[in-house]
mmCIF file of C-alpha atoms in Angstrom:
data_model
loop_
_atom_site.group_PDB
_atom_site.id
_atom_site.type_symbol
_atom_site.label_atom_id
_atom_site.label_comp_id
_atom_site.label_asym_id
_atom_site.label_seq_id
_atom_site.Cartn_x
_atom_site.Cartn_y
_atom_site.Cartn_z
ATOM 1 C CA UNK U 1 264.851 -111.152 38.158
ATOM 2 C CA UNK U 2 267.363 -110.169 35.456
ATOM 3 C CA UNK U 3 266.243 -107.477 33.026
ATOM 4 C CA UNK U 4 265.634 -108.358 29.396
ATOM 5 C CA UNK U 5 268.206 -107.500 26.781
ATOM 6 C CA UNK U 6 267.261 -105.283 23.857
ATOM 7 C CA UNK U 7 266.956 -108.302 21.548
ATOM 8 C CA UNK U 8 264.792 -110.220 23.996
ATOM 9 C CA UNK U 9 262.567 -107.185 24.561
ATOM 10 C CA UNK U 10 262.178 -106.754 20.805
ATOM 11 C CA UNK U 11 261.300 -110.424 20.353
ATOM 12 C CA UNK U 12 258.760 -110.253 23.177
ATOM 13 C CA UNK U 13 257.158 -107.155 21.672
ATOM 14 C CA UNK U 14 256.995 -108.776 18.238
ATOM 15 C CA UNK U 15 255.435 -111.904 19.727
ATOM 16 C CA UNK U 16 252.846 -109.737 21.432
ATOM 17 C CA UNK U 17 252.056 -107.965 18.152
ATOM 18 C CA UNK U 18 251.630 -111.299 16.354
ATOM 19 C CA UNK U 19 249.364 -112.699 19.073
ATOM 20 C CA UNK U 20 247.249 -109.546 19.088
ATOM 21 C CA UNK U 21 246.985 -109.716 15.291
ATOM 22 C CA UNK U 22 245.926 -113.363 15.383
ATOM 23 C CA UNK U 23 243.295 -112.689 18.042
ATOM 24 C CA UNK U 24 241.951 -109.600 16.290
ATOM 25 C CA UNK U 25 241.816 -111.447 12.970
ATOM 26 C CA UNK U 26 239.873 -114.327 14.540
ATOM 27 C CA UNK U 27 237.428 -111.872 16.126
ATOM 28 C CA UNK U 28 236.948 -110.038 12.821
ATOM 29 C CA UNK U 29 236.354 -113.342 11.011
ATOM 30 C CA UNK U 30 233.675 -114.335 13.540
ATOM 31 C CA UNK U 31 231.941 -110.990 13.099
ATOM 32 C CA UNK U 32 232.053 -111.339 9.309
ATOM 33 C CA UNK U 33 230.757 -114.915 9.438
ATOM 34 C CA UNK U 34 227.883 -113.998 11.753
ATOM 35 C CA UNK U 35 225.939 -112.592 8.806
ATOM 36 C CA UNK U 36 225.061 -116.113 7.606
ATOM 37 C CA UNK U 37 222.565 -116.474 10.480
ATOM 38 C CA UNK U 38 220.412 -113.811 8.820
ATOM 39 C CA UNK U 39 219.249 -112.098 12.021
ATOM 40 C CA UNK U 40 219.151 -108.351 12.609
ATOM 41 C CA UNK U 41 221.743 -108.652 15.387
ATOM 42 C CA UNK U 42 224.047 -110.590 13.049
ATOM 43 C CA UNK U 43 223.890 -107.809 10.455
ATOM 44 C CA UNK U 44 224.818 -105.287 13.156
ATOM 45 C CA UNK U 45 227.776 -107.473 14.201
ATOM 46 C CA UNK U 46 228.837 -107.831 10.562
ATOM 47 C CA UNK U 47 229.227 -104.059 10.235
ATOM 48 C CA UNK U 48 231.407 -104.066 13.369
ATOM 49 C CA UNK U 49 233.866 -106.524 11.769
ATOM 50 C CA UNK U 50 236.511 -103.819 11.073
ATOM 51 C CA UNK U 51 236.589 -102.856 14.767
ATOM 52 C CA UNK U 52 239.054 -105.547 16.017
ATOM 53 C CA UNK U 53 241.435 -104.830 13.127
ATOM 54 C CA UNK U 54 241.360 -101.103 13.848
ATOM 55 C CA UNK U 55 241.910 -101.655 17.581
ATOM 56 C CA UNK U 56 244.947 -103.824 16.831
ATOM 57 C CA UNK U 57 246.369 -101.267 14.390
ATOM 58 C CA UNK U 58 245.783 -98.228 16.615
ATOM 59 C CA UNK U 59 246.608 -99.793 19.962
ATOM 60 C CA UNK U 60 249.672 -101.857 19.106
ATOM 61 C CA UNK U 61 251.128 -101.487 15.647
ATOM 62 C CA UNK U 62 250.000 -101.352 12.059
ATOM 63 C CA UNK U 63 251.706 -104.737 11.640
ATOM 64 C CA UNK U 64 249.225 -106.177 14.143
ATOM 65 C CA UNK U 65 246.413 -104.735 12.031
ATOM 66 C CA UNK U 66 247.936 -106.189 8.876
ATOM 67 C CA UNK U 67 248.186 -109.641 10.468
ATOM 68 C CA UNK U 68 244.580 -109.336 11.659
ATOM 69 C CA UNK U 69 243.389 -108.436 8.145
ATOM 70 C CA UNK U 70 245.249 -111.391 6.621
ATOM 71 C CA UNK U 71 243.942 -113.827 9.259
ATOM 72 C CA UNK U 72 240.340 -112.648 8.823
ATOM 73 C CA UNK U 73 240.556 -112.986 5.031
ATOM 74 C CA UNK U 74 242.129 -116.449 5.231
ATOM 75 C CA UNK U 75 239.593 -117.670 7.798
ATOM 76 C CA UNK U 76 236.568 -116.532 5.775
ATOM 77 C CA UNK U 77 238.073 -118.017 2.608
ATOM 78 C CA UNK U 78 238.544 -121.392 4.319
ATOM 79 C CA UNK U 79 235.056 -121.353 5.861
ATOM 80 C CA UNK U 80 233.282 -120.333 2.646
ATOM 81 C CA UNK U 81 235.436 -122.379 0.291
ATOM 82 C CA UNK U 82 235.946 -119.421 -2.024
ATOM 83 C CA UNK U 83 237.566 -115.993 -2.014
ATOM 84 C CA UNK U 84 234.875 -113.357 -1.564
ATOM 85 C CA UNK U 85 236.393 -110.179 -3.000
ATOM 86 C CA UNK U 86 234.548 -107.937 -0.544
ATOM 87 C CA UNK U 87 236.164 -109.622 2.487
ATOM 88 C CA UNK U 88 239.796 -108.607 1.782
ATOM 89 C CA UNK U 89 238.596 -105.138 0.783
ATOM 90 C CA UNK U 90 236.869 -104.770 4.173
ATOM 91 C CA UNK U 91 239.772 -106.280 6.124
ATOM 92 C CA UNK U 92 242.696 -104.554 4.429
ATOM 93 C CA UNK U 93 240.713 -101.332 4.066
ATOM 94 C CA UNK U 94 240.341 -101.271 7.859
ATOM 95 C CA UNK U 95 244.060 -101.864 8.263
ATOM 96 C CA UNK U 96 244.805 -99.011 5.863
ATOM 97 C CA UNK U 97 242.620 -96.610 7.844
ATOM 98 C CA UNK U 98 244.431 -97.555 11.050
ATOM 99 C CA UNK U 99 247.798 -97.210 9.329
ATOM 100 C CA UNK U 100 246.990 -93.744 7.964
ATOM 101 C CA UNK U 101 245.602 -92.580 11.318
ATOM 102 C CA UNK U 102 249.030 -93.077 12.940
ATOM 103 C CA UNK U 103 251.072 -91.416 10.193
ATOM 104 C CA UNK U 104 252.996 -88.369 11.408
ATOM 105 C CA UNK U 105 255.895 -86.145 10.400
ATOM 106 C CA UNK U 106 257.962 -83.537 12.245
ATOM 107 C CA UNK U 107 256.029 -80.293 12.567
ATOM 108 C CA UNK U 108 257.559 -77.386 10.655
ATOM 109 C CA UNK U 109 256.502 -74.722 13.170
ATOM 110 C CA UNK U 110 256.715 -76.710 16.388
ATOM 111 C CA UNK U 111 259.445 -77.375 18.878
ATOM 112 C CA UNK U 112 261.704 -80.375 19.112
ATOM 113 C CA UNK U 113 259.739 -83.592 18.997
ATOM 114 C CA UNK U 114 256.522 -81.915 17.773
ATOM 115 C CA UNK U 115 254.618 -83.986 15.214
ATOM 116 C CA UNK U 116 252.111 -83.146 12.510
ATOM 117 C CA UNK U 117 249.580 -85.968 12.332
ATOM 118 C CA UNK U 118 247.693 -87.211 9.293
ATOM 119 C CA UNK U 119 244.743 -84.830 8.710
ATOM 120 C CA UNK U 120 241.322 -86.168 9.795
ATOM 121 C CA UNK U 121 239.794 -84.857 6.558
ATOM 122 C CA UNK U 122 241.967 -87.216 4.546
ATOM 123 C CA UNK U 123 240.870 -90.098 6.769
ATOM 124 C CA UNK U 124 237.267 -89.255 5.882
ATOM 125 C CA UNK U 125 238.201 -89.246 2.197
ATOM 126 C CA UNK U 126 239.915 -92.629 2.545
ATOM 127 C CA UNK U 127 236.850 -93.977 4.341
ATOM 128 C CA UNK U 128 234.726 -92.897 1.359
ATOM 129 C CA UNK U 129 237.103 -94.502 -1.150
ATOM 130 C CA UNK U 130 237.204 -97.762 0.824
ATOM 131 C CA UNK U 131 233.413 -97.716 1.190
ATOM 132 C CA UNK U 132 233.040 -97.369 -2.579
ATOM 133 C CA UNK U 133 235.474 -100.240 -3.189
ATOM 134 C CA UNK U 134 233.584 -102.449 -0.724
ATOM 135 C CA UNK U 135 230.306 -101.878 -2.565
ATOM 136 C CA UNK U 136 231.961 -102.377 -5.970
ATOM 137 C CA UNK U 137 233.390 -105.692 -4.759
ATOM 138 C CA UNK U 138 230.121 -106.844 -3.174
ATOM 139 C CA UNK U 139 227.664 -105.997 -5.969
ATOM 140 C CA UNK U 140 228.766 -108.810 -8.377
ATOM 141 C CA UNK U 141 227.773 -111.327 -5.696
ATOM 142 C CA UNK U 142 224.156 -110.175 -6.109
ATOM 143 C CA UNK U 143 223.989 -109.724 -9.884
ATOM 144 C CA UNK U 144 225.280 -107.852 -12.887
ATOM 145 C CA UNK U 145 222.310 -105.551 -13.554
ATOM 146 C CA UNK U 146 219.739 -103.615 -11.572
ATOM 147 C CA UNK U 147 216.996 -106.236 -11.850
ATOM 148 C CA UNK U 148 219.147 -109.139 -10.664
ATOM 149 C CA UNK U 149 220.621 -107.096 -7.790
ATOM 150 C CA UNK U 150 217.167 -106.060 -6.584
ATOM 151 C CA UNK U 151 215.883 -109.635 -6.880
ATOM 152 C CA UNK U 152 218.800 -110.962 -4.810
ATOM 153 C CA UNK U 153 218.326 -108.247 -2.191
ATOM 154 C CA UNK U 154 214.609 -108.987 -1.985
ATOM 155 C CA UNK U 155 215.303 -112.673 -1.435
ATOM 156 C CA UNK U 156 217.838 -111.861 1.292
ATOM 157 C CA UNK U 157 215.534 -109.418 3.103
ATOM 158 C CA UNK U 158 212.539 -111.756 2.913
ATOM 159 C CA UNK U 159 214.549 -114.251 4.958
ATOM 160 C CA UNK U 160 214.880 -111.859 7.909
ATOM 161 C CA UNK U 161 211.981 -109.384 7.543
ATOM 162 C CA UNK U 162 208.214 -109.793 7.380
ATOM 163 C CA UNK U 163 207.091 -106.254 6.540
ATOM 164 C CA UNK U 164 206.648 -106.246 2.758
ATOM 165 C CA UNK U 165 206.520 -102.450 2.511
ATOM 166 C CA UNK U 166 209.843 -102.199 4.374
ATOM 167 C CA UNK U 167 211.364 -104.805 2.050
ATOM 168 C CA UNK U 168 210.177 -102.870 -1.011
ATOM 169 C CA UNK U 169 211.725 -99.677 0.366
ATOM 170 C CA UNK U 170 215.053 -101.346 1.199
ATOM 171 C CA UNK U 171 215.315 -103.021 -2.202
ATOM 172 C CA UNK U 172 215.079 -99.611 -3.880
ATOM 173 C CA UNK U 173 217.062 -97.559 -1.341
ATOM 174 C CA UNK U 174 219.960 -99.866 -0.445
ATOM 175 C CA UNK U 175 221.847 -100.073 -3.803
ATOM 176 C CA UNK U 176 222.311 -96.300 -4.317
ATOM 177 C CA UNK U 177 222.904 -95.651 -0.607
ATOM 178 C CA UNK U 178 225.245 -98.573 0.047
ATOM 179 C CA UNK U 179 228.471 -96.627 -0.496
ATOM 180 C CA UNK U 180 227.286 -93.795 1.772
ATOM 181 C CA UNK U 181 226.353 -96.264 4.505
ATOM 182 C CA UNK U 182 229.672 -98.070 4.104
ATOM 183 C CA UNK U 183 231.558 -94.768 4.439
ATOM 184 C CA UNK U 184 229.666 -93.858 7.607
ATOM 185 C CA UNK U 185 230.296 -97.354 8.993
ATOM 186 C CA UNK U 186 234.032 -97.049 8.336
ATOM 187 C CA UNK U 187 234.188 -93.700 10.104
ATOM 188 C CA UNK U 188 232.137 -94.980 13.053
ATOM 189 C CA UNK U 189 234.406 -98.006 13.486
ATOM 190 C CA UNK U 190 237.510 -95.801 13.298
ATOM 191 C CA UNK U 191 236.076 -93.396 15.886
ATOM 192 C CA UNK U 192 234.968 -96.218 18.216
ATOM 193 C CA UNK U 193 238.315 -98.027 17.941
ATOM 194 C CA UNK U 194 240.205 -94.807 18.691
ATOM 195 C CA UNK U 195 237.977 -94.162 21.713
ATOM 196 C CA UNK U 196 238.560 -97.672 23.069
ATOM 197 C CA UNK U 197 242.322 -97.428 22.546
ATOM 198 C CA UNK U 198 242.405 -93.938 24.099
ATOM 199 C CA UNK U 199 240.581 -95.185 27.211
ATOM 200 C CA UNK U 200 243.134 -97.994 27.518
ATOM 201 C CA UNK U 201 245.936 -95.425 27.344
ATOM 202 C CA UNK U 202 247.563 -96.923 24.245
ATOM 203 C CA UNK U 203 246.582 -94.259 21.688
ATOM 204 C CA UNK U 204 249.772 -92.491 20.606
ATOM 205 C CA UNK U 205 248.005 -89.827 18.572
ATOM 206 C CA UNK U 206 246.367 -86.859 20.340
ATOM 207 C CA UNK U 207 242.617 -86.646 19.840
ATOM 208 C CA UNK U 208 241.902 -84.390 16.814
ATOM 209 C CA UNK U 209 239.612 -81.370 16.793
ATOM 210 C CA UNK U 210 236.768 -82.888 14.784
ATOM 211 C CA UNK U 211 234.748 -79.653 14.854
ATOM 212 C CA UNK U 212 237.333 -77.998 12.574
ATOM 213 C CA UNK U 213 237.628 -80.931 10.176
ATOM 214 C CA UNK U 214 238.214 -79.888 6.558
ATOM 215 C CA UNK U 215 238.201 -82.113 3.510
ATOM 216 C CA UNK U 216 241.147 -81.994 1.075
ATOM 217 C CA UNK U 217 240.775 -80.132 -2.202
ATOM 218 C CA UNK U 218 240.837 -83.403 -4.152
ATOM 219 C CA UNK U 219 237.464 -84.374 -2.678
ATOM 220 C CA UNK U 220 235.648 -81.964 -5.033
ATOM 221 C CA UNK U 221 237.202 -83.592 -8.095
ATOM 222 C CA UNK U 222 236.411 -87.065 -6.793
ATOM 223 C CA UNK U 223 232.806 -86.042 -6.156
ATOM 224 C CA UNK U 224 232.468 -84.701 -9.701
ATOM 225 C CA UNK U 225 233.987 -87.900 -11.109
ATOM 226 C CA UNK U 226 231.618 -90.012 -9.014
ATOM 227 C CA UNK U 227 228.579 -88.061 -10.240
ATOM 228 C CA UNK U 228 229.743 -88.350 -13.854
ATOM 229 C CA UNK U 229 230.338 -92.069 -13.412
ATOM 230 C CA UNK U 230 226.886 -92.609 -11.920
ATOM 231 C CA UNK U 231 225.301 -90.856 -14.914
ATOM 232 C CA UNK U 232 227.469 -92.534 -17.540
ATOM 233 C CA UNK U 233 225.386 -95.700 -17.764
ATOM 234 C CA UNK U 234 221.910 -94.118 -18.151
ATOM 235 C CA UNK U 235 223.300 -91.368 -20.397
ATOM 236 C CA UNK U 236 225.013 -93.905 -22.637
ATOM 237 C CA UNK U 237 221.787 -95.932 -22.839
ATOM 238 C CA UNK U 238 219.768 -92.812 -23.723
ATOM 239 C CA UNK U 239 222.249 -91.719 -26.398
ATOM 240 C CA UNK U 240 222.239 -95.203 -27.873
ATOM 241 C CA UNK U 241 218.447 -95.161 -28.101
ATOM 242 C CA UNK U 242 218.391 -91.655 -29.638
ATOM 243 C CA UNK U 243 221.077 -92.532 -32.183
ATOM 244 C CA UNK U 244 219.322 -95.789 -33.002
ATOM 245 C CA UNK U 245 216.009 -94.052 -33.648
ATOM 246 C CA UNK U 246 217.736 -91.347 -35.713
ATOM 247 C CA UNK U 247 219.500 -93.948 -37.830
ATOM 248 C CA UNK U 248 216.217 -95.816 -38.285
ATOM 249 C CA UNK U 249 214.507 -92.613 -39.416
ATOM 250 C CA UNK U 250 217.294 -91.785 -41.862
ATOM 251 C CA UNK U 251 217.208 -95.311 -43.217
ATOM 252 C CA UNK U 252 213.472 -95.086 -43.831
ATOM 253 C CA UNK U 253 213.704 -91.563 -45.269
ATOM 254 C CA UNK U 254 216.437 -92.240 -47.827
ATOM 255 C CA UNK U 255 215.370 -92.199 -51.493
ATOM 256 C CA UNK U 256 214.885 -95.656 -53.035
ATOM 257 C CA UNK U 257 215.427 -96.770 -56.574
ATOM 258 C CA UNK U 258 212.395 -97.965 -58.557
ATOM 259 C CA UNK U 259 213.609 -101.562 -58.257
ATOM 260 C CA UNK U 260 213.946 -101.279 -54.466
ATOM 261 C CA UNK U 261 210.545 -99.633 -54.104
ATOM 262 C CA UNK U 262 209.028 -102.241 -56.435
ATOM 263 C CA UNK U 263 210.415 -105.026 -54.234
ATOM 264 C CA UNK U 264 208.728 -103.556 -51.173
ATOM 265 C CA UNK U 265 205.393 -103.181 -52.960
ATOM 266 C CA UNK U 266 205.716 -106.734 -54.285
ATOM 267 C CA UNK U 267 206.119 -108.007 -50.711
ATOM 268 C CA UNK U 268 202.993 -106.094 -49.695
ATOM 269 C CA UNK U 269 201.092 -107.609 -52.635
ATOM 270 C CA UNK U 270 202.059 -111.143 -51.622
ATOM 271 C CA UNK U 271 201.016 -110.551 -48.018
ATOM 272 C CA UNK U 272 197.659 -109.168 -49.247
ATOM 273 C CA UNK U 273 196.949 -112.254 -51.351
ATOM 274 C CA UNK U 274 197.789 -110.668 -54.696
ATOM 275 C CA UNK U 275 195.803 -107.461 -54.261
ATOM 276 C CA UNK U 276 197.088 -103.973 -53.497
ATOM 277 C CA UNK U 277 195.458 -100.914 -52.039
ATOM 278 C CA UNK U 278 194.838 -97.777 -54.109
ATOM 279 C CA UNK U 279 197.997 -96.133 -52.711
ATOM 280 C CA UNK U 280 200.267 -98.976 -53.826
ATOM 281 C CA UNK U 281 198.617 -99.175 -57.272
ATOM 282 C CA UNK U 282 199.238 -95.446 -57.757
ATOM 283 C CA UNK U 283 202.816 -95.918 -56.609
ATOM 284 C CA UNK U 284 203.335 -98.697 -59.155
ATOM 285 C CA UNK U 285 202.015 -96.470 -61.933
ATOM 286 C CA UNK U 286 204.360 -93.651 -60.912
ATOM 287 C CA UNK U 287 207.330 -96.017 -60.825
ATOM 288 C CA UNK U 288 206.443 -97.328 -64.284
ATOM 289 C CA UNK U 289 206.592 -93.815 -65.643
ATOM 290 C CA UNK U 290 210.188 -93.281 -64.523
ATOM 291 C CA UNK U 291 211.537 -96.814 -64.975
ATOM 292 C CA UNK U 292 212.992 -98.229 -68.154
ATOM 293 C CA UNK U 293 214.105 -101.529 -69.596
ATOM 294 C CA UNK U 294 213.698 -104.710 -67.509
ATOM 295 C CA UNK U 295 212.481 -102.723 -64.501
ATOM 296 C CA UNK U 296 209.545 -101.309 -66.564
ATOM 297 C CA UNK U 297 208.499 -104.794 -67.677
ATOM 298 C CA UNK U 298 208.507 -106.063 -64.064
ATOM 299 C CA UNK U 299 206.393 -103.130 -62.940
ATOM 300 C CA UNK U 300 203.919 -103.682 -65.783
ATOM 301 C CA UNK U 301 203.711 -107.351 -64.785
ATOM 302 C CA UNK U 302 202.971 -106.372 -61.170
ATOM 303 C CA UNK U 303 200.256 -103.968 -62.306
ATOM 304 C CA UNK U 304 198.644 -106.665 -64.431
ATOM 305 C CA UNK U 305 198.688 -109.061 -61.472
ATOM 306 C CA UNK U 306 196.891 -106.538 -59.270
ATOM 307 C CA UNK U 307 194.056 -105.823 -61.690
#
């Protein structure tokens, strides 16, 4: 059998990458679509949707992972009839993790051919960023405020769970913990995909020393920004309420002219059927002492109406 030429070998390899990407994308789409059944097992399969994309990216080529992400997004869009923003974030986020995991550069202190691989700590940071983006893209599908999101979650959980106390706990706990859970899920899928590819002998990257994993310095700044962002909404609401009450107090405490004060007392007199309490009658007398001209005549008329 004649050996393949370089061009034929390249074409065969590219065809293999495309076929792997198509198959992985179809598998990821099926896992994503399984959530519509509403069962516990389907939810578990849904969170494993990034796994085929990561296996394709780590085991063959990042192009295979990119094709898989595009196929999964297109398939879900066709099946649902609309573009769900969370789907491409999940799919292409998985591809990006696989792409970064295989990044390498020549080692500065190693021998010829030695490579310095992308740090695992940065992969963890990317998993957190992608997890946050997934939640940010998914939340508008449930509502635009806390009440609507919790109501939508309650309706979804009541379709698959019967324990009301568990539903109440999940409705409260899931929204703030969703990004954390998504980050952990991303890291688990990356670890599982790397293990599967390593067992098959296709993993080009040596297994990292996870015990000595260190996060990049930028993670502290991102954490501070995330905390500030989470407090921005409630803090802004509290400041608005405080400023509103302060403005209301200043508005009520400002000195009024006799005509303005007379108008308020006149409204009180009409609501009371033409009669005023002792406090308002004394106030009218005091205003009459400091008023002059047309204002004095109106005050005297009001006093005569109240007697």
